[in-house]
Each structure stands twice: as structure tokens, then as C-alpha cells.
Amino acid sequence: MKAFVFHGPGQSAWEEVPDPDVKEPTDAVVRVDAVTICGTDLHILKGDVPEVPPGTILGHEAVGEIVEVGSDVRTVRPGDRVLVSCISSCGRCSYCREGMYGQCLGGGGWILGHLVDGTQAEYVRVPFADLSVHALPSTVHSKDAVLLADIFPTSYEVGVLNGRVRPGDTVAVVGAGPIGLAAITTARMFSPERIVAVDRAPARLEAAKRLGADAVADAREAPEQLIADLTDGLGADVVMEAVGLPETFELCTRMVRPGGRVANIGVHGKPATLHLEDLWIKNVTITTGLVDTRSTPTLLRMAAAGRLPTAQLITHTFPLDHMAEAYDVFGRAADTGALKVVLGGEQHEVAVRGT
């Protein structure tokens, strides 16, 4: 088969590799119909995630069809159309029993495209298939469903739920990329009084307005003053960090009100200063987290009912074998206006391999 392989910082290729096979009784092999690219994949290509060994197939989000299952798989079978979650779950360890699948101790967690071969390929082996894939209703298109593998559960769980968004809150989202935009759309479900989006890119601020932000602010123009003006000087009840830079995290801590919550979603590669000299007296709660994907079934039902604007986040589509071009467009989002890029997405009849 063909797959997008990481060969070290700055080196990658769409190339021929061996087909995946069932290795464990709990595995499934999925023929990939649609994938997307995550900002974390860009970090890997830059060398920011050193535990990813050269030779790894990248990607941790996909939609496809089951072509093979191990003897212990009970919930899916060949021919089923499924969403491949970005998180794998053994279902047995202490963390999985608490619903903290991202912290799985039994060989799961974020492993696809990280510690084992991932989804940016024609086929992918999915460990712990019973808990790591989700059957898809026919009403959800593959290109829409693939956004439920990572960005929507991440934004919802790590941003909205950790931030405890409540009716009447003022919510600020710093970073209007795909994660921030998904946070805006899912925060609206809790009826906040207002949502303010902060970013540097005019196109992304426009997208934030289309997706439900009540106000927008340029990150270079003292957005904390806008928040103060909107809240009579109090600050935001919830601030979500969706960038992953020291300066944006520190901006969030300046925008939050006493008793408020800062929910960090962004992936940070550098230390950020925690100004406890200012924060200790303000009763501020700061949360971090890796997505657990326990909300995926709920989000799938909402998508099937037309309650999630997934399609509005997709700006570019490519054939599956145009991976290098898609990475280039996504990696230059400031120039290309890319939000989410989706590769593939066509519906196919299931083929039986080897015949």
C-alpha cells in the first residue's frame, strides 16, 4: 500500500510500505476513505515530538471501512463503516475504567501516528478496535465525520467541559484555528452570554464570526481591554488557550476574571511563565489535558442530527495520494487560508484484499 512516512525532521514521503495485518486479537484493519492533518503532525515533522521514530506512518484521524478483525473483536465486523478515534483504549487499566482513555496504561492513549503506524495511508491497523473505532450512521459524510476523530472532542472536552462553560458566561477563545473554531461551536451549546475570538489572521476571525463568535479581537491590539470593556472590568469567566505558545497562555491568564477558569487546549513545546504573583489571590482555576474522546458518541449523534457545523471548517480537499501538497497547504495556513484539509472522502464498495 501507499502511506505518508516520517523519515526524520523535515523529511517525509508518500511511498510504498507493507500492508498492515492483524497482530493482536483485539485489532482491526481499516481501509481508509478520508483523513485529515492535525497541527500535531506538523510538530512531528519539525522534530518537536522526538518519541516518534523515523519510519512511522503519520496521522491519527480517519474514516474508513473494516476489512479485517481479530478474534476478540465483538462490536464491528468487515464491511462496517467506522470513525477511527485519535485515542486508543485498552478498556481495562485504571485510567480507562475512569474514562480517561488518553492516559491509558495498557498500550493505548495517543499511539496512532505517534508510537505505532497511523492513519495517513491506504490501510491502517487499529489496536483495541472495540473501544477505538465508532460505527458511523449513513447520514454523516466521511469528510464531516473525520473532524470528529480529534478536533471536536478535543475542543469540547479539554476546552468547553474543562472550562465549565455555563449559561450567561463570557467566554474568550484565544486562537481561531480549527481547534478554537470547534471550541466556539461547542461552547454555544451551553448558552454563554457572549463568545470572543482572539487571533491575528483576519480570515480566521471572519470564520469565528460565521461559527458563532459574538465579538472578535486582533491578538496584537490589546484584546484584554476589549474583554474588560465587555465585562465592566471583571474579565472573562472562561478563557480557552488554543494556540500553544507562551505568549498566548500568558494572555489568557490576564483576561480571566477572579474565580474564572483558564482551559489550556494548545500543544506547548516551550515553557510558559505562570505569574503566580498575580494569580494566587484571584481564585483562578487552570486546567490542561489530552483528549479522552469519551464524548465522541455524543458528538456523532449531534453530527447526525445536523447540530455540528463540521463542513464549515473544511477549506481544502485533496485526493488521498496528494498528501505532500495537502501538508504544504495546511502548513502555510497564514498564506493559504486553510482551516481543515481533508484527503479522500469518497464512498466505495468494500474490496476484499488478496482477491
Short mmCIF file of C-alpha atoms in Angstrom, two decimals:
data_model
loop_
_atom_site.label_atom_id
_atom_site.label_comp_id
_atom_site.label_asym_id
_atom_site.label_seq_id
_atom_site.Cartn_x
_atom_site.Cartn_y
_atom_site.Cartn_z
CA MET A 1 0.00 0.00 0.00
CA LYS A 2 0.97 3.67 -0.05
CA ALA A 3 1.39 5.77 3.11
CA PHE A 4 2.83 9.08 4.31
CA VAL A 5 6.01 8.20 6.20
CA PHE A 6 8.06 10.34 8.58
CA HIS A 7 11.80 9.93 8.00
CA GLY A 8 13.11 12.47 10.47
CA PRO A 9 12.76 16.24 10.98
CA GLY A 10 11.87 17.87 7.67
CA GLN A 11 11.81 14.55 5.82
CA SER A 12 8.69 12.69 4.74
CA ALA A 13 7.27 10.93 1.68
CA TRP A 14 4.17 9.28 0.25
CA GLU A 15 5.65 5.86 -0.53
CA GLU A 16 5.04 2.16 -0.74
CA VAL A 17 5.06 0.25 2.56
CA PRO A 18 3.87 -3.21 3.67
CA ASP A 19 0.15 -3.70 4.19
CA PRO A 20 -0.87 -3.79 7.86
CA ASP A 21 -2.16 -7.05 9.31
CA VAL A 22 -3.95 -8.07 12.48
CA LYS A 23 -1.26 -8.55 15.13
CA GLU A 24 -3.39 -8.90 18.24
CA PRO A 25 -6.83 -10.47 18.71
CA THR A 26 -8.23 -7.02 19.54
CA ASP A 27 -7.00 -5.37 16.31
CA ALA A 28 -8.95 -4.28 13.26
CA VAL A 29 -7.62 -3.29 9.85
CA VAL A 30 -9.45 -0.37 8.26
CA ARG A 31 -9.36 0.66 4.61
CA VAL A 32 -9.02 4.44 4.78
CA ASP A 33 -11.54 6.59 2.92
CA ALA A 34 -10.81 10.01 4.45
CA VAL A 35 -8.10 11.51 6.63
CA THR A 36 -7.12 14.96 7.80
CA ILE A 37 -3.94 16.63 9.03
CA CYS A 38 -3.50 17.87 12.58
CA GLY A 39 -1.25 20.63 13.86
CA THR A 40 0.46 17.92 15.91
CA ASP A 41 1.54 16.26 12.66
CA LEU A 42 3.31 19.49 11.74
CA HIS A 43 5.06 19.45 15.12
CA ILE A 44 6.25 15.90 14.43
CA LEU A 45 7.64 16.89 11.03
CA LYS A 46 9.53 19.74 12.67
CA GLY A 47 11.11 17.35 15.16
CA ASP A 48 9.18 18.69 18.15
CA VAL A 49 7.93 15.22 19.16
CA PRO A 50 11.16 13.23 19.48
CA GLU A 51 9.50 9.98 20.59
CA VAL A 52 8.15 9.49 17.05
CA PRO A 53 10.74 7.23 15.37
CA PRO A 54 11.72 7.66 11.72
CA GLY A 55 9.79 5.22 9.56
CA THR A 56 6.47 5.91 11.30
CA ILE A 57 3.33 6.44 9.21
CA LEU A 58 1.77 9.70 10.41
CA GLY A 59 -1.85 10.56 11.18
CA HIS A 60 -4.32 9.81 13.96
CA GLU A 61 -7.71 10.67 12.38
CA ALA A 62 -9.58 8.68 9.76
CA VAL A 63 -12.85 7.35 8.42
CA GLY A 64 -12.93 4.05 6.58
CA GLU A 65 -14.31 0.54 6.30
CA ILE A 66 -13.38 -2.51 8.31
CA VAL A 67 -11.70 -5.17 6.16
CA GLU A 68 -10.32 -7.50 8.82
CA VAL A 69 -10.78 -8.03 12.57
CA GLY A 70 -9.05 -10.05 15.26
CA SER A 71 -10.71 -12.96 17.00
CA ASP A 72 -11.60 -10.93 20.12
CA VAL A 73 -13.28 -8.00 18.32
CA ARG A 74 -17.01 -8.01 19.06
CA THR A 75 -18.53 -4.64 18.14
CA VAL A 76 -17.52 -4.24 14.48
CA ARG A 77 -17.06 -6.58 11.54
CA PRO A 78 -15.77 -6.42 7.96
CA GLY A 79 -17.90 -4.10 5.86
CA ASP A 80 -18.71 -1.68 8.69
CA ARG A 81 -18.04 1.99 8.04
CA VAL A 82 -16.26 3.49 11.06
CA LEU A 83 -14.61 6.54 12.56
CA VAL A 84 -11.08 5.85 13.78
CA SER A 85 -10.53 7.77 17.01
CA CYS A 86 -7.31 9.64 17.68
CA ILE A 87 -7.18 7.87 21.07
CA SER A 88 -6.93 4.10 21.54
CA SER A 89 -8.24 2.50 24.72
CA CYS A 90 -7.41 -0.87 26.25
CA GLY A 91 -10.57 -0.56 28.36
CA ARG A 92 -9.04 -2.43 31.31
CA CYS A 93 -6.48 -0.24 33.06
CA SER A 94 -7.38 2.07 35.94
CA TYR A 95 -7.44 5.18 33.76
CA CYS A 96 -9.65 3.61 31.08
CA ARG A 97 -12.09 2.48 33.77
CA GLU A 98 -12.36 6.13 34.80
CA GLY A 99 -12.98 7.24 31.20
CA MET A 100 -9.50 8.80 30.96
CA TYR A 101 -8.63 6.96 27.76
CA GLY A 102 -5.93 9.45 26.83
CA GLN A 103 -3.90 8.25 29.83
CA CYS A 104 -4.32 4.53 29.03
CA LEU A 105 -1.71 2.36 30.73
CA GLY A 106 -2.48 -0.78 28.73
CA GLY A 107 -0.88 0.17 25.43
CA GLY A 108 -3.40 2.76 24.30
CA GLY A 109 -3.67 6.53 24.55
CA TRP A 110 -2.37 8.64 21.68
CA ILE A 111 -0.44 5.96 19.82
CA LEU A 112 -1.59 6.19 16.17
CA GLY A 113 0.94 8.19 14.16
CA HIS A 114 2.94 8.60 17.36
CA LEU A 115 4.10 5.29 18.76
CA VAL A 116 2.64 2.99 16.08
CA ASP A 117 1.84 3.49 12.40
CA GLY A 118 -1.00 5.92 11.83
CA THR A 119 -3.89 6.68 9.52
CA GLN A 120 -2.38 8.66 6.64
CA ALA A 121 -2.30 5.56 4.50
CA GLU A 122 -4.49 3.37 2.34
CA TYR A 123 -4.96 0.95 5.25
CA VAL A 124 -4.38 1.24 9.00
CA ARG A 125 -4.19 -1.28 11.83
CA VAL A 126 -6.25 -0.05 14.79
CA PRO A 127 -5.44 -1.57 18.19
CA PHE A 128 -8.24 -2.18 20.71
CA ALA A 129 -10.84 -1.84 17.98
CA ASP A 130 -13.90 -2.38 20.17
CA LEU A 131 -13.22 0.88 22.03
CA SER A 132 -11.18 2.74 19.42
CA VAL A 133 -13.49 2.84 16.40
CA HIS A 134 -17.09 4.05 16.20
CA ALA A 135 -19.71 2.83 13.76
CA LEU A 136 -20.90 5.69 11.55
CA PRO A 137 -24.50 6.42 10.61
CA SER A 138 -25.09 6.66 6.87
CA THR A 139 -26.27 10.27 7.26
CA VAL A 140 -22.78 11.51 8.23
CA HIS A 141 -20.48 12.08 5.25
CA SER A 142 -16.91 10.83 5.59
CA LYS A 143 -15.43 14.32 5.13
CA ASP A 144 -17.54 15.61 8.01
CA ALA A 145 -17.07 12.58 10.24
CA VAL A 146 -13.27 12.72 10.13
CA LEU A 147 -13.39 16.02 12.07
CA LEU A 148 -14.93 14.06 14.96
CA ALA A 149 -11.81 11.92 15.33
CA ASP A 150 -9.86 14.66 17.13
CA ILE A 151 -10.63 18.37 16.89
CA PHE A 152 -14.25 18.32 18.02
CA PRO A 153 -13.79 16.01 21.03
CA THR A 154 -10.56 17.83 21.93
CA SER A 155 -12.17 21.25 21.86
CA TYR A 156 -15.29 20.04 23.64
CA GLU A 157 -13.60 18.03 26.39
CA VAL A 158 -10.37 19.94 27.02
CA GLY A 159 -11.85 23.38 26.34
CA VAL A 160 -15.59 23.56 26.98
CA LEU A 161 -16.03 20.84 29.61
CA ASN A 162 -12.78 21.51 31.47
CA GLY A 163 -13.57 25.22 31.34
CA ARG A 164 -17.06 24.51 32.75
CA VAL A 165 -18.82 26.89 30.37
CA ARG A 166 -22.19 27.87 31.83
CA PRO A 167 -25.22 29.89 30.71
CA GLY A 168 -24.50 33.60 30.87
CA ASP A 169 -20.71 33.25 30.83
CA THR A 170 -18.33 35.46 28.91
CA VAL A 171 -16.07 33.06 27.03
CA ALA A 172 -12.84 34.08 25.30
CA VAL A 173 -11.14 31.73 22.84
CA VAL A 174 -7.53 32.64 22.05
CA GLY A 175 -6.67 31.11 18.70
CA ALA A 176 -9.23 30.79 15.90
CA GLY A 177 -7.68 27.87 14.09
CA PRO A 178 -9.59 24.59 13.73
CA ILE A 179 -9.43 23.75 17.45
CA GLY A 180 -10.50 27.24 18.51
CA LEU A 181 -13.34 27.30 15.98
CA ALA A 182 -14.58 23.90 17.18
CA ALA A 183 -14.42 25.25 20.74
CA ILE A 184 -16.59 28.20 19.72
CA THR A 185 -19.23 25.97 18.13
CA THR A 186 -19.42 23.56 21.07
CA ALA A 187 -19.34 26.33 23.70
CA ARG A 188 -22.50 27.74 22.12
CA MET A 189 -24.37 24.63 23.28
CA PHE A 190 -24.15 25.95 26.86
CA SER A 191 -25.71 29.36 26.10
CA PRO A 192 -22.93 31.72 27.20
CA GLU A 193 -23.79 35.42 27.11
CA ARG A 194 -21.01 36.10 24.63
CA ILE A 195 -18.04 34.43 22.96
CA VAL A 196 -15.00 36.48 21.98
CA ALA A 197 -12.47 35.09 19.49
CA VAL A 198 -8.86 36.31 19.50
CA ASP A 199 -6.44 35.74 16.61
CA ARG A 200 -4.06 37.58 14.30
CA ALA A 201 -5.47 36.36 10.98
CA PRO A 202 -8.43 38.34 9.61
CA ALA A 203 -9.68 35.28 7.70
CA ARG A 204 -9.81 33.23 10.87
CA LEU A 205 -11.59 35.99 12.76
CA GLU A 206 -14.17 36.09 9.97
CA ALA A 207 -14.58 32.33 10.27
CA ALA A 208 -15.05 32.73 14.02
CA LYS A 209 -17.88 35.18 13.42
CA ARG A 210 -19.54 32.81 10.96
CA LEU A 211 -19.36 30.00 13.50
CA GLY A 212 -20.86 31.94 16.37
CA ALA A 213 -18.38 34.35 17.96
CA ASP A 214 -20.16 37.49 19.15
CA ALA A 215 -17.03 39.62 19.02
CA VAL A 216 -13.51 39.27 17.65
CA ALA A 217 -10.21 40.88 18.54
CA ASP A 218 -6.80 41.12 16.91
CA ALA A 219 -4.28 39.49 19.25
CA ARG A 220 -1.86 42.36 18.59
CA GLU A 221 -4.29 45.05 19.74
CA ALA A 222 -4.71 44.51 23.50
CA PRO A 223 -7.64 42.07 23.43
CA GLU A 224 -7.70 42.07 27.24
CA GLN A 225 -9.00 45.64 27.05
CA LEU A 226 -11.92 44.52 24.88
CA ILE A 227 -12.74 41.80 27.40
CA ALA A 228 -12.59 44.35 30.21
CA ASP A 229 -14.87 46.73 28.32
CA LEU A 230 -17.42 43.98 27.65
CA THR A 231 -17.49 42.79 31.26
CA ASP A 232 -17.38 46.08 33.19
CA GLY A 233 -13.77 45.43 34.05
CA LEU A 234 -14.31 41.97 35.52
CA GLY A 235 -12.72 39.74 32.87
CA ALA A 236 -13.88 36.58 31.13
CA ASP A 237 -15.45 33.72 33.05
CA VAL A 238 -13.73 31.15 30.81
CA VAL A 239 -10.66 31.63 28.64
CA MET A 240 -9.52 28.85 26.31
CA GLU A 241 -5.97 28.72 25.01
CA ALA A 242 -5.99 27.13 21.54
CA VAL A 243 -2.58 28.10 20.15
CA GLY A 244 0.19 26.55 22.24
CA LEU A 245 2.58 29.50 22.66
CA PRO A 246 3.90 31.02 25.89
CA GLU A 247 2.59 34.47 25.00
CA THR A 248 -0.92 33.26 24.26
CA PHE A 249 -1.11 31.31 27.52
CA GLU A 250 0.04 34.34 29.47
CA LEU A 251 -2.53 36.46 27.60
CA CYS A 252 -5.24 34.07 28.77
CA THR A 253 -4.23 34.50 32.41
CA ARG A 254 -4.50 38.28 32.01
CA MET A 255 -8.00 38.03 30.51
CA VAL A 256 -9.63 35.78 33.12
CA ARG A 257 -11.69 37.22 35.98
CA PRO A 258 -11.22 36.34 39.66
CA GLY A 259 -12.89 32.98 40.17
CA GLY A 260 -12.67 32.22 36.44
CA ARG A 261 -11.24 29.29 34.53
CA VAL A 262 -8.39 29.03 32.03
CA ALA A 263 -8.68 25.86 29.93
CA ASN A 264 -5.47 25.14 28.04
CA ILE A 265 -6.07 23.17 24.82
CA GLY A 266 -2.97 24.14 22.84
CA VAL A 267 0.06 21.85 22.47
CA HIS A 268 3.01 23.64 24.06
CA GLY A 269 6.58 23.00 23.01
CA LYS A 270 8.20 25.71 25.13
CA PRO A 271 7.91 26.77 28.79
CA ALA A 272 5.38 29.44 29.66
CA THR A 273 5.62 31.71 32.69
CA LEU A 274 2.93 31.19 35.29
CA HIS A 275 2.55 34.55 37.03
CA LEU A 276 1.53 33.28 40.44
CA GLU A 277 2.46 36.64 41.91
CA ASP A 278 -0.66 37.98 40.17
CA LEU A 279 -2.86 34.89 40.13
CA TRP A 280 -2.57 33.45 43.63
CA ILE A 281 -5.10 35.86 45.07
CA LYS A 282 -7.68 35.56 42.27
CA ASN A 283 -9.09 32.04 42.82
CA VAL A 284 -8.30 31.18 39.19
CA THR A 285 -8.55 27.57 38.02
CA ILE A 286 -6.16 26.44 35.27
CA THR A 287 -6.76 23.11 33.53
CA THR A 288 -4.74 21.17 30.98
CA GLY A 289 -5.47 17.93 29.24
CA LEU A 290 -5.12 15.41 26.47
CA VAL A 291 -8.43 14.46 24.91
CA ASP A 292 -10.02 11.22 26.12
CA THR A 293 -12.63 11.01 23.31
CA ARG A 294 -15.29 9.84 25.77
CA SER A 295 -17.59 12.44 24.18
CA THR A 296 -17.27 11.03 20.65
CA PRO A 297 -20.57 9.06 20.70
CA THR A 298 -22.45 12.19 21.81
CA LEU A 299 -20.80 14.33 19.14
CA LEU A 300 -21.58 11.71 16.49
CA ARG A 301 -25.26 11.83 17.40
CA MET A 302 -25.19 15.61 17.19
CA ALA A 303 -23.49 15.49 13.80
CA ALA A 304 -26.07 13.01 12.52
CA ALA A 305 -28.80 15.42 13.68
CA GLY A 306 -27.15 18.33 11.86
CA ARG A 307 -26.20 20.12 15.09
CA LEU A 308 -22.44 20.42 14.44
CA PRO A 309 -21.20 22.66 11.58
CA THR A 310 -18.31 20.37 10.68
CA ALA A 311 -18.40 21.14 6.95
CA GLN A 312 -17.82 24.84 7.61
CA LEU A 313 -14.33 24.10 8.93
CA ILE A 314 -13.20 22.30 5.78
CA THR A 315 -11.49 24.70 3.38
CA HIS A 316 -9.47 22.35 1.17
CA THR A 317 -9.95 18.81 -0.14
CA PHE A 318 -7.44 16.57 -1.91
CA PRO A 319 -7.20 13.02 -3.22
CA LEU A 320 -5.60 10.72 -0.68
CA ASP A 321 -2.37 10.44 -2.67
CA HIS A 322 -1.84 14.24 -2.70
CA MET A 323 -0.51 14.14 0.86
CA ALA A 324 2.59 16.29 0.30
CA GLU A 325 0.51 19.02 -1.37
CA ALA A 326 -2.03 18.94 1.45
CA TYR A 327 0.71 19.26 4.07
CA ASP A 328 2.13 22.24 2.23
CA VAL A 329 -1.24 24.00 2.10
CA PHE A 330 -2.03 23.23 5.73
CA GLY A 331 1.46 24.20 6.91
CA ARG A 332 1.15 27.62 5.22
CA ALA A 333 -2.29 28.38 6.62
CA ALA A 334 -1.50 32.07 7.04
CA ASP A 335 -0.98 32.32 3.27
CA THR A 336 -3.49 29.75 2.03
CA GLY A 337 -6.36 30.41 4.45
CA ALA A 338 -6.50 26.72 5.31
CA LEU A 339 -8.53 25.63 8.31
CA LYS A 340 -9.02 21.89 7.92
CA VAL A 341 -7.82 19.96 4.90
CA VAL A 342 -9.42 16.60 4.13
CA LEU A 343 -7.94 13.96 1.88
CA GLY A 344 -10.17 11.36 0.25
CA GLY A 345 -13.76 11.25 1.37
CA GLU A 346 -15.29 9.24 -1.45
CA GLN A 347 -17.65 6.38 -0.71
CA HIS A 348 -16.56 2.95 -2.03
CA GLU A 349 -17.72 -0.62 -2.04
CA VAL A 350 -15.64 -2.74 0.32
CA ALA A 351 -12.92 -4.62 -1.52
CA VAL A 352 -11.66 -7.96 -0.25
CA ARG A 353 -7.89 -7.80 -0.16
CA GLY A 354 -5.92 -10.53 -1.84
CA THR A 355 -8.59 -11.44 -4.40
#
